[in-house]
Tab-separated table of C-alpha atoms in Angstrom:
chain	number	residue	atom	x	y	z
A	11	MET	CA	-19.258	-22.646	33.824
A	12	ASP	CA	-19.964	-19.704	35.908
A	13	MET	CA	-23.411	-18.171	35.312
A	14	GLN	CA	-23.695	-16.076	38.040
A	15	HIS	CA	-23.397	-13.040	35.713
A	16	ARG	CA	-25.110	-13.203	32.425
A	17	PRO	CA	-23.839	-11.805	29.496
A	18	ASP	CA	-25.647	-9.023	27.434
A	19	SER	CA	-27.819	-10.829	24.519
A	20	VAL	CA	-25.506	-11.908	21.805
A	21	HIS	CA	-26.301	-11.083	18.241
A	22	LEU	CA	-22.840	-12.409	16.677
A	23	VAL	CA	-21.061	-15.604	17.494
A	24	ALA	CA	-17.033	-15.979	16.333
A	25	ILE	CA	-15.875	-19.309	16.833
A	26	ASP	CA	-12.359	-20.649	16.480
A	27	MET	CA	-12.061	-23.709	14.567
A	28	ASP	CA	-9.166	-26.004	15.769
A	29	GLY	CA	-9.188	-27.030	19.210
A	30	THR	CA	-12.595	-25.173	19.456
A	31	LEU	CA	-15.384	-25.884	17.191
A	32	LEU	CA	-14.057	-29.143	15.969
A	33	ASN	CA	-13.514	-32.197	18.038
A	34	PRO	CA	-10.127	-34.008	18.349
A	35	ALA	CA	-10.749	-35.952	15.416
A	36	HIS	CA	-11.495	-32.854	13.370
A	37	GLN	CA	-15.149	-32.906	13.054
A	38	LEU	CA	-18.614	-31.062	13.867
A	39	THR	CA	-20.335	-33.244	16.401
A	40	PRO	CA	-24.064	-33.554	16.086
A	41	ARG	CA	-24.752	-31.550	19.135
A	42	VAL	CA	-22.569	-28.531	18.183
A	43	LYS	CA	-24.215	-28.390	14.517
A	44	GLN	CA	-27.593	-28.880	16.455
A	45	ALA	CA	-26.572	-25.611	18.854
A	46	ILE	CA	-25.188	-23.697	15.810
A	47	ALA	CA	-28.520	-23.804	13.951
A	48	ALA	CA	-30.828	-23.504	16.936
A	49	ALA	CA	-28.585	-19.882	17.319
A	50	ARG	CA	-28.885	-18.868	13.421
A	51	ALA	CA	-32.449	-20.229	13.694
A	52	GLN	CA	-32.976	-17.179	16.501
A	53	GLY	CA	-31.177	-14.753	14.243
A	54	VAL	CA	-28.142	-15.012	15.891
A	55	ARG	CA	-25.179	-14.658	13.307
A	56	VAL	CA	-22.233	-17.427	13.510
A	57	VAL	CA	-18.906	-16.625	12.053
A	58	LEU	CA	-15.751	-19.047	11.898
A	59	ALA	CA	-12.716	-17.535	12.723
A	60	SER	CA	-9.376	-19.610	11.932
A	61	GLY	CA	-5.841	-19.547	11.116
A	62	ARG	CA	-6.781	-21.511	8.279
A	63	PRO	CA	-7.401	-20.335	4.673
A	64	VAL	CA	-10.937	-19.873	3.264
A	65	SER	CA	-10.518	-23.284	1.622
A	66	GLY	CA	-9.852	-24.634	4.841
A	67	LEU	CA	-13.356	-23.221	6.478
A	68	ALA	CA	-15.016	-24.333	3.445
A	69	PRO	CA	-16.332	-27.760	4.192
A	70	PHE	CA	-17.548	-26.973	7.830
A	71	LEU	CA	-19.262	-24.059	6.541
A	72	SER	CA	-21.262	-25.867	4.038
A	73	GLU	CA	-21.617	-28.522	6.659
A	74	LEU	CA	-23.355	-25.588	8.690
A	75	GLY	CA	-25.320	-24.146	6.409
A	76	ILE	CA	-23.152	-20.800	6.639
A	77	GLU	CA	-23.283	-19.657	2.947
A	78	GLY	CA	-24.394	-16.779	0.579
A	79	ASP	CA	-24.222	-13.053	0.554
A	80	ALA	CA	-25.219	-12.342	4.381
A	81	GLU	CA	-22.268	-14.808	5.544
A	82	PHE	CA	-18.908	-14.117	6.636
A	83	CYS	CA	-15.587	-16.012	7.855
A	84	ILE	CA	-12.521	-14.738	9.396
A	85	ALA	CA	-9.431	-16.611	8.201
A	86	CYS	CA	-5.685	-16.745	7.897
A	87	ASN	CA	-5.625	-15.151	11.561
A	88	GLY	CA	-7.897	-12.134	10.606
A	89	ALA	CA	-5.375	-11.546	7.215
A	90	VAL	CA	-8.691	-12.284	5.890
A	91	VAL	CA	-12.186	-11.435	6.112
A	92	GLU	CA	-14.616	-12.679	3.026
A	93	ASN	CA	-18.225	-12.743	2.160
A	94	LEU	CA	-19.398	-16.065	1.348
A	95	GLY	CA	-21.580	-15.396	-1.317
A	96	SER	CA	-19.821	-12.779	-3.522
A	97	GLY	CA	-16.143	-13.760	-2.422
A	98	GLN	CA	-15.507	-9.981	-1.886
A	99	ARG	CA	-12.983	-9.329	0.993
A	100	VAL	CA	-13.712	-7.008	3.793
A	101	VAL	CA	-10.571	-7.303	5.026
A	102	GLU	CA	-7.117	-8.485	3.184
A	103	TYR	CA	-3.785	-7.806	4.599
A	104	PRO	CA	-1.648	-9.732	2.056
A	105	LEU	CA	2.495	-10.363	2.439
A	106	SER	CA	5.211	-9.691	-0.279
A	107	PHE	CA	7.340	-12.238	-1.417
A	108	GLU	CA	9.980	-9.982	0.061
A	109	ASP	CA	8.284	-11.025	3.174
A	110	PHE	CA	8.603	-14.679	2.325
A	111	MET	CA	12.167	-14.076	1.580
A	112	PHE	CA	12.942	-12.114	5.003
A	113	CYS	CA	11.067	-14.592	7.106
A	114	GLU	CA	12.505	-17.615	5.167
A	115	ARG	CA	15.980	-17.103	6.003
A	116	ILE	CA	15.075	-16.334	9.675
A	117	ALA	CA	13.735	-19.730	9.784
A	118	ARG	CA	16.427	-21.209	7.866
A	119	ASP	CA	18.730	-19.446	10.581
A	120	LEU	CA	16.804	-20.892	13.351
A	121	GLY	CA	16.496	-24.639	11.928
A	122	ILE	CA	12.950	-24.558	11.919
A	123	HIS	CA	10.786	-25.738	9.249
A	124	PHE	CA	8.716	-22.757	7.007
A	125	GLN	CA	5.695	-22.387	4.457
A	126	ALA	CA	3.988	-20.031	2.819
A	127	MET	CA	0.027	-19.767	1.059
A	128	ASP	CA	-0.927	-17.923	-1.736
A	129	GLY	CA	-4.575	-18.259	-1.280
A	130	LEU	CA	-4.561	-21.353	-3.627
A	131	ARG	CA	-1.272	-23.603	-2.905
A	132	ILE	CA	1.001	-24.437	0.388
A	133	TYR	CA	4.607	-23.839	-0.678
A	134	THR	CA	7.947	-24.832	1.026
A	135	PRO	CA	11.182	-24.242	0.661
A	136	ASN	CA	12.465	-27.493	2.733
A	137	GLN	CA	13.293	-30.357	0.956
A	138	ASP	CA	12.543	-32.711	3.614
A	139	ILE	CA	8.854	-31.650	4.042
A	140	SER	CA	7.712	-31.041	7.504
A	141	ILE	CA	4.917	-33.484	8.275
A	142	TYR	CA	3.060	-30.402	9.771
A	143	THR	CA	3.328	-29.013	6.635
A	144	VAL	CA	1.659	-32.242	4.973
A	145	ALA	CA	-1.033	-32.212	7.909
A	146	ASP	CA	-1.819	-28.468	7.048
A	147	SER	CA	-2.253	-28.949	3.453
A	148	HIS	CA	-4.797	-31.897	4.088
A	149	LEU	CA	-6.773	-29.653	6.661
A	150	SER	CA	-6.228	-26.515	4.323
A	151	HIS	CA	-7.078	-28.617	1.405
A	152	ALA	CA	-4.625	-26.715	-0.523
A	153	PRO	CA	-1.913	-28.433	-2.662
A	154	LEU	CA	1.414	-28.551	-1.523
A	155	SER	CA	4.642	-27.703	-3.579
A	156	TYR	CA	8.526	-27.890	-2.829
A	157	ARG	CA	9.616	-24.517	-4.478
A	158	ARG	CA	13.040	-22.746	-3.753
A	159	GLY	CA	12.820	-19.297	-3.475
A	160	GLU	CA	14.740	-18.448	-6.746
A	161	ASP	CA	12.382	-20.619	-8.473
A	162	MET	CA	9.031	-18.277	-7.527
A	163	ASP	CA	7.725	-15.528	-8.931
A	164	PRO	CA	8.583	-12.174	-7.191
A	165	ALA	CA	5.408	-10.859	-7.885
A	166	MET	CA	3.811	-13.261	-5.467
A	167	GLN	CA	1.722	-12.246	-2.810
A	168	PHE	CA	1.036	-14.472	0.421
A	169	ILE	CA	-1.923	-14.693	2.809
A	170	LYS	CA	0.041	-16.163	5.491
A	171	LEU	CA	3.414	-17.424	6.457
A	172	MET	CA	4.435	-19.894	8.920
A	173	MET	CA	7.290	-21.332	11.205
A	174	ILE	CA	6.731	-24.682	11.825
A	175	ASP	CA	8.250	-27.827	13.500
A	176	GLU	CA	8.254	-30.322	16.420
A	177	PRO	CA	7.119	-28.660	19.461
A	178	HIS	CA	10.045	-28.689	21.396
A	179	VAL	CA	12.003	-27.282	18.795
A	180	LEU	CA	9.788	-24.919	17.979
A	181	ASP	CA	9.681	-23.581	21.560
A	182	ALA	CA	13.329	-23.203	21.795
A	183	ALA	CA	13.329	-21.361	18.370
A	184	ILE	CA	10.833	-18.855	19.615
A	185	LYS	CA	13.047	-17.919	22.592
A	186	ARG	CA	15.849	-17.124	19.877
A	187	LEU	CA	13.299	-15.047	17.417
A	188	PRO	CA	15.180	-12.091	16.458
A	189	SER	CA	13.557	-8.764	17.107
A	190	GLU	CA	13.857	-7.650	13.320
A	191	LEU	CA	10.854	-10.378	12.943
A	192	THR	CA	8.800	-9.450	15.625
A	193	ASP	CA	9.203	-5.882	14.803
A	194	ARG	CA	8.070	-6.154	11.430
A	195	PHE	CA	5.427	-8.925	11.856
A	196	ALA	CA	2.702	-10.051	14.241
A	197	VAL	CA	3.688	-13.492	15.660
A	198	LEU	CA	1.651	-15.774	17.382
A	199	LYS	CA	1.180	-19.552	17.830
A	200	SER	CA	-2.044	-21.346	17.043
A	201	ALA	CA	-0.829	-24.520	17.669
A	202	PRO	CA	1.783	-25.987	19.809
A	203	PHE	CA	3.708	-26.987	16.314
A	204	PHE	CA	2.508	-23.449	14.067
A	205	LEU	CA	4.033	-20.135	14.636
A	206	GLU	CA	1.928	-17.673	12.452
A	207	VAL	CA	3.694	-14.689	10.780
A	208	PHE	CA	1.260	-11.659	9.784
A	209	ASP	CA	0.692	-8.225	8.892
A	210	HIS	CA	0.775	-6.612	12.152
A	211	ARG	CA	-2.620	-5.058	10.892
A	212	ALA	CA	-4.261	-8.326	11.027
A	213	GLY	CA	-5.345	-10.659	13.916
A	214	LYS	CA	-8.767	-12.285	14.755
A	215	GLY	CA	-9.558	-9.590	17.246
A	216	PRO	CA	-8.959	-6.545	14.817
A	217	SER	CA	-10.709	-8.224	11.781
A	218	LEU	CA	-13.590	-9.373	14.364
A	219	GLN	CA	-13.882	-5.565	15.306
A	220	LYS	CA	-14.009	-4.658	11.445
A	221	LEU	CA	-16.367	-7.141	10.741
A	222	ALA	CA	-18.893	-6.490	13.934
A	223	LYS	CA	-18.922	-2.678	12.694
A	224	HIS	CA	-19.344	-3.430	8.937
A	225	LEU	CA	-22.463	-5.637	10.251
A	226	GLY	CA	-23.716	-2.750	12.818
A	227	VAL	CA	-22.864	-5.031	15.911
A	228	ASP	CA	-21.456	-3.708	19.168
A	229	ALA	CA	-18.891	-5.615	20.874
A	230	ALA	CA	-21.161	-5.893	24.175
A	231	ASN	CA	-23.169	-8.207	21.715
A	232	VAL	CA	-20.152	-10.454	20.322
A	233	MET	CA	-19.443	-13.658	21.569
A	234	ALA	CA	-16.271	-15.380	20.908
A	235	LEU	CA	-14.897	-18.702	21.504
A	236	GLY	CA	-11.221	-20.183	21.258
A	237	ASP	CA	-8.372	-22.252	22.997
A	238	GLN	CA	-4.957	-20.880	21.439
A	239	GLU	CA	-2.680	-17.594	21.914
A	240	ASN	CA	-3.908	-16.425	18.439
A	241	ASP	CA	-7.487	-16.253	19.794
A	242	LEU	CA	-6.763	-13.937	22.656
A	243	THR	CA	-7.231	-10.464	20.583
A	244	MET	CA	-10.727	-12.129	19.865
A	245	LEU	CA	-11.735	-12.668	23.315
A	246	GLN	CA	-10.551	-9.278	24.543
A	247	PHE	CA	-13.095	-7.554	21.969
A	248	ALA	CA	-16.006	-9.814	22.559
A	249	GLY	CA	-18.481	-8.586	25.141
A	250	THR	CA	-19.075	-12.734	26.039
A	251	SER	CA	-15.638	-14.366	26.130
A	252	VAL	CA	-15.573	-17.920	26.152
A	253	ALA	CA	-12.142	-20.210	26.816
A	254	MET	CA	-12.545	-23.952	25.818
A	255	GLY	CA	-11.660	-26.493	28.872
A	256	ASN	CA	-8.500	-27.313	26.396
A	257	ALA	CA	-7.489	-23.872	26.076
A	258	ILE	CA	-3.788	-23.108	27.076
A	259	GLU	CA	-3.611	-20.819	30.440
A	260	ALA	CA	-3.410	-17.337	29.098
A	261	VAL	CA	-6.780	-17.907	27.135
A	262	LYS	CA	-8.292	-19.226	30.484
A	263	GLN	CA	-7.041	-16.510	32.174
A	264	THR	CA	-8.644	-13.698	29.631
A	265	ALA	CA	-11.953	-14.943	29.162
A	266	ARG	CA	-14.780	-14.443	31.251
A	267	PHE	CA	-16.442	-17.710	30.977
A	268	GLU	CA	-14.860	-21.490	30.558
A	269	THR	CA	-16.668	-24.661	28.949
A	270	ALA	CA	-15.894	-27.869	28.655
A	271	THR	CA	-13.515	-29.139	25.740
A	272	ASN	CA	-13.325	-29.715	22.387
A	273	ALA	CA	-13.734	-33.259	23.193
A	274	GLU	CA	-16.506	-32.400	25.307
A	275	ASP	CA	-19.091	-30.431	23.045
A	276	GLY	CA	-17.697	-27.361	24.650
A	277	VAL	CA	-19.006	-24.806	21.867
A	278	ALA	CA	-22.155	-26.650	21.726
A	279	LEU	CA	-22.540	-25.954	25.875
A	280	ALA	CA	-21.372	-22.463	25.539
A	281	ILE	CA	-23.919	-21.574	23.270
A	282	GLU	CA	-27.020	-23.515	24.740
A	283	ARG	CA	-26.102	-21.604	28.016
A	284	LEU	CA	-24.929	-18.153	26.949
A	285	VAL	CA	-27.231	-17.694	23.849
A	286	LEU	CA	-30.016	-19.599	23.800
A	287	GLY	CA	-30.510	-19.453	27.498
A	288	GLY	CA	-31.100	-23.073	28.454
A	289	SER	CA	-29.394	-25.230	31.178
A	290	LYS	CA	-28.181	-28.426	29.864
């Protein structure tokens, strides 16, 4: 990690989850937990920022002791910013049933799998349910239902829509995405097999900016860590931006610093050096 130019003091740390905070087995390591606890003991606020819904963040927030009215999380790629004590949402950008049907048709035309989440449950119109939808249901702690559009309530709202498939299938489909989709929504990859579709006003960066303003923290005093395309706006906003060693090249080009991989306690290393001021 390049330490020639020390950042401004950090008051808020925003951390992506999968590929960043969690190791490849989707676990918090002891060193990462220790570093986060040490930062919080010094009064630094730690905010988890993920494509996952709040239910998918909850076990890790609990494990880290991040809870109560003074704490927040950024979920669903910034479509939701929630107070962890009251459940009040500082930011919320729901998508409509019309949005669901519009995106489902495009996914069907492209020959890729599709899913949606309403905050409580994941729905897929695909009878041959993708293994990645099953995995996301597990990671998000959300039940999974097969539902055709005509069997769903048109009054439903969704917190996220996703196009999902094998990486080579998804990448080929992305090259054929119609402009009617990208004009209407923000579309970003959060993993090699996940393409997230959300409101243009959302995104981890815009929502981190809104949360920082809500908390009275300047961008110069924000640190963000990430590894994927959906982390770019968050890294662009933060005064101290850190790419994981396993990050995609665009993230490494954007970030001011680079740390070790998520298999090597990269988050802990970054916090120890850039927040706690150590030289481990």
